[in-house]
Coordinates of C-alpha atoms in Angstrom, one line a residue:
X22 CA -22.7 26.8 -21.6
X23 CA -18.9 26.2 -21.8
X24 CA -16.5 25.8 -18.9
X25 CA -14.2 28.7 -18.3
X26 CA -10.6 27.6 -18.4
X27 CA -9.8 29.4 -15.1
X28 CA -11.8 26.7 -13.1
X29 CA -9.9 23.8 -14.6
X30 CA -6.6 25.7 -14.1
X31 CA -7.4 26.4 -10.4
X32 CA -8.2 22.7 -9.9
X33 CA -5.1 21.6 -11.6
X34 CA -2.9 24.0 -9.5
X35 CA -4.6 22.8 -6.3
X36 CA -4.0 19.2 -7.1
X37 CA -0.3 19.9 -8.1
X38 CA 0.2 21.7 -4.8
X39 CA -1.3 18.8 -2.9
X40 CA 1.1 16.4 -4.6
X41 CA 4.1 18.6 -3.8
X42 CA 3.1 18.7 -0.2
X43 CA 2.6 14.9 -0.1
X44 CA 6.0 14.4 -1.7
X45 CA 7.7 16.8 0.8
X46 CA 6.0 15.1 3.7
X47 CA 7.0 11.6 2.5
X48 CA 10.6 12.8 2.0
X49 CA 10.7 14.3 5.5
X50 CA 9.3 11.0 7.0
X51 CA 12.0 9.0 5.2
X52 CA 14.8 11.3 6.4
X53 CA 13.6 11.3 10.0
X54 CA 12.4 7.7 10.3
X55 CA 14.7 7.1 13.3
X56 CA 12.9 9.9 15.2
X57 CA 9.4 8.5 14.9
X58 CA 8.1 7.1 18.2
X59 CA 4.9 5.0 18.3
X60 CA 1.9 6.4 20.1
X61 CA 0.6 4.9 23.3
X62 CA -2.6 2.9 22.9
X63 CA -5.5 5.2 23.3
X64 CA -9.0 4.6 24.7
X65 CA -10.5 4.0 21.3
X66 CA -8.0 1.4 20.3
X67 CA -8.4 -0.3 23.7
X68 CA -12.2 -0.4 23.3
X69 CA -12.0 -1.7 19.7
X70 CA -9.5 -4.4 20.8
X71 CA -11.9 -5.5 23.6
X72 CA -14.8 -5.5 21.1
X73 CA -13.1 -7.5 18.3
X74 CA -10.7 -9.6 20.5
X75 CA -7.4 -8.6 19.0
X76 CA -5.5 -9.5 22.1
X77 CA -2.7 -11.2 20.2
X78 CA -1.9 -8.2 18.0
X79 CA 1.6 -6.7 18.2
X80 CA 2.9 -3.2 17.6
X81 CA 4.8 -2.9 14.3
X82 CA 7.9 -1.1 15.6
X83 CA 8.4 -2.7 19.0
X84 CA 7.3 -6.3 18.2
X85 CA 5.7 -6.5 21.7
X86 CA 2.2 -7.6 22.4
X87 CA -0.2 -4.6 22.4
X88 CA -1.4 -5.3 26.0
X89 CA 2.2 -5.4 27.2
X90 CA 3.3 -2.3 25.3
X91 CA 0.5 -0.2 26.6
X92 CA 2.1 0.1 30.1
X93 CA 5.7 0.2 29.1
X94 CA 7.7 3.4 28.9
X95 CA 9.7 4.4 25.8
X96 CA 13.0 3.3 27.3
X97 CA 11.7 -0.2 28.1
X98 CA 10.2 -0.6 24.6
X99 CA 13.5 0.5 23.0
X100 CA 12.2 3.7 21.4
X101 CA 14.3 6.7 21.7
X102 CA 12.5 10.0 22.1
X103 CA 13.4 12.5 19.4
X104 CA 14.8 16.0 20.1
X105 CA 12.6 18.9 19.1
X106 CA 13.1 20.4 15.7
X107 CA 14.2 23.8 17.2
X108 CA 17.1 22.1 19.1
X109 CA 19.0 21.5 15.9

């Protein structure tokens, strides 16, 4: 008949923990923004580009056309690979 307060407490705690994890993840991404390297264009993106004709699209970080950036190495795109976390 009535809701037990334990259920709403558990839901509130779960949502609070999710928010804390999201804040920590966002902080880590901001601190390590220089270490983020864009992924290579995968088969799904290539297929969608062919289907919808997005040939003129550019990658956000590199500013190079997607078709040209698919075959370039990290050095030629200007991205620097990051060192592993354990190396620090």
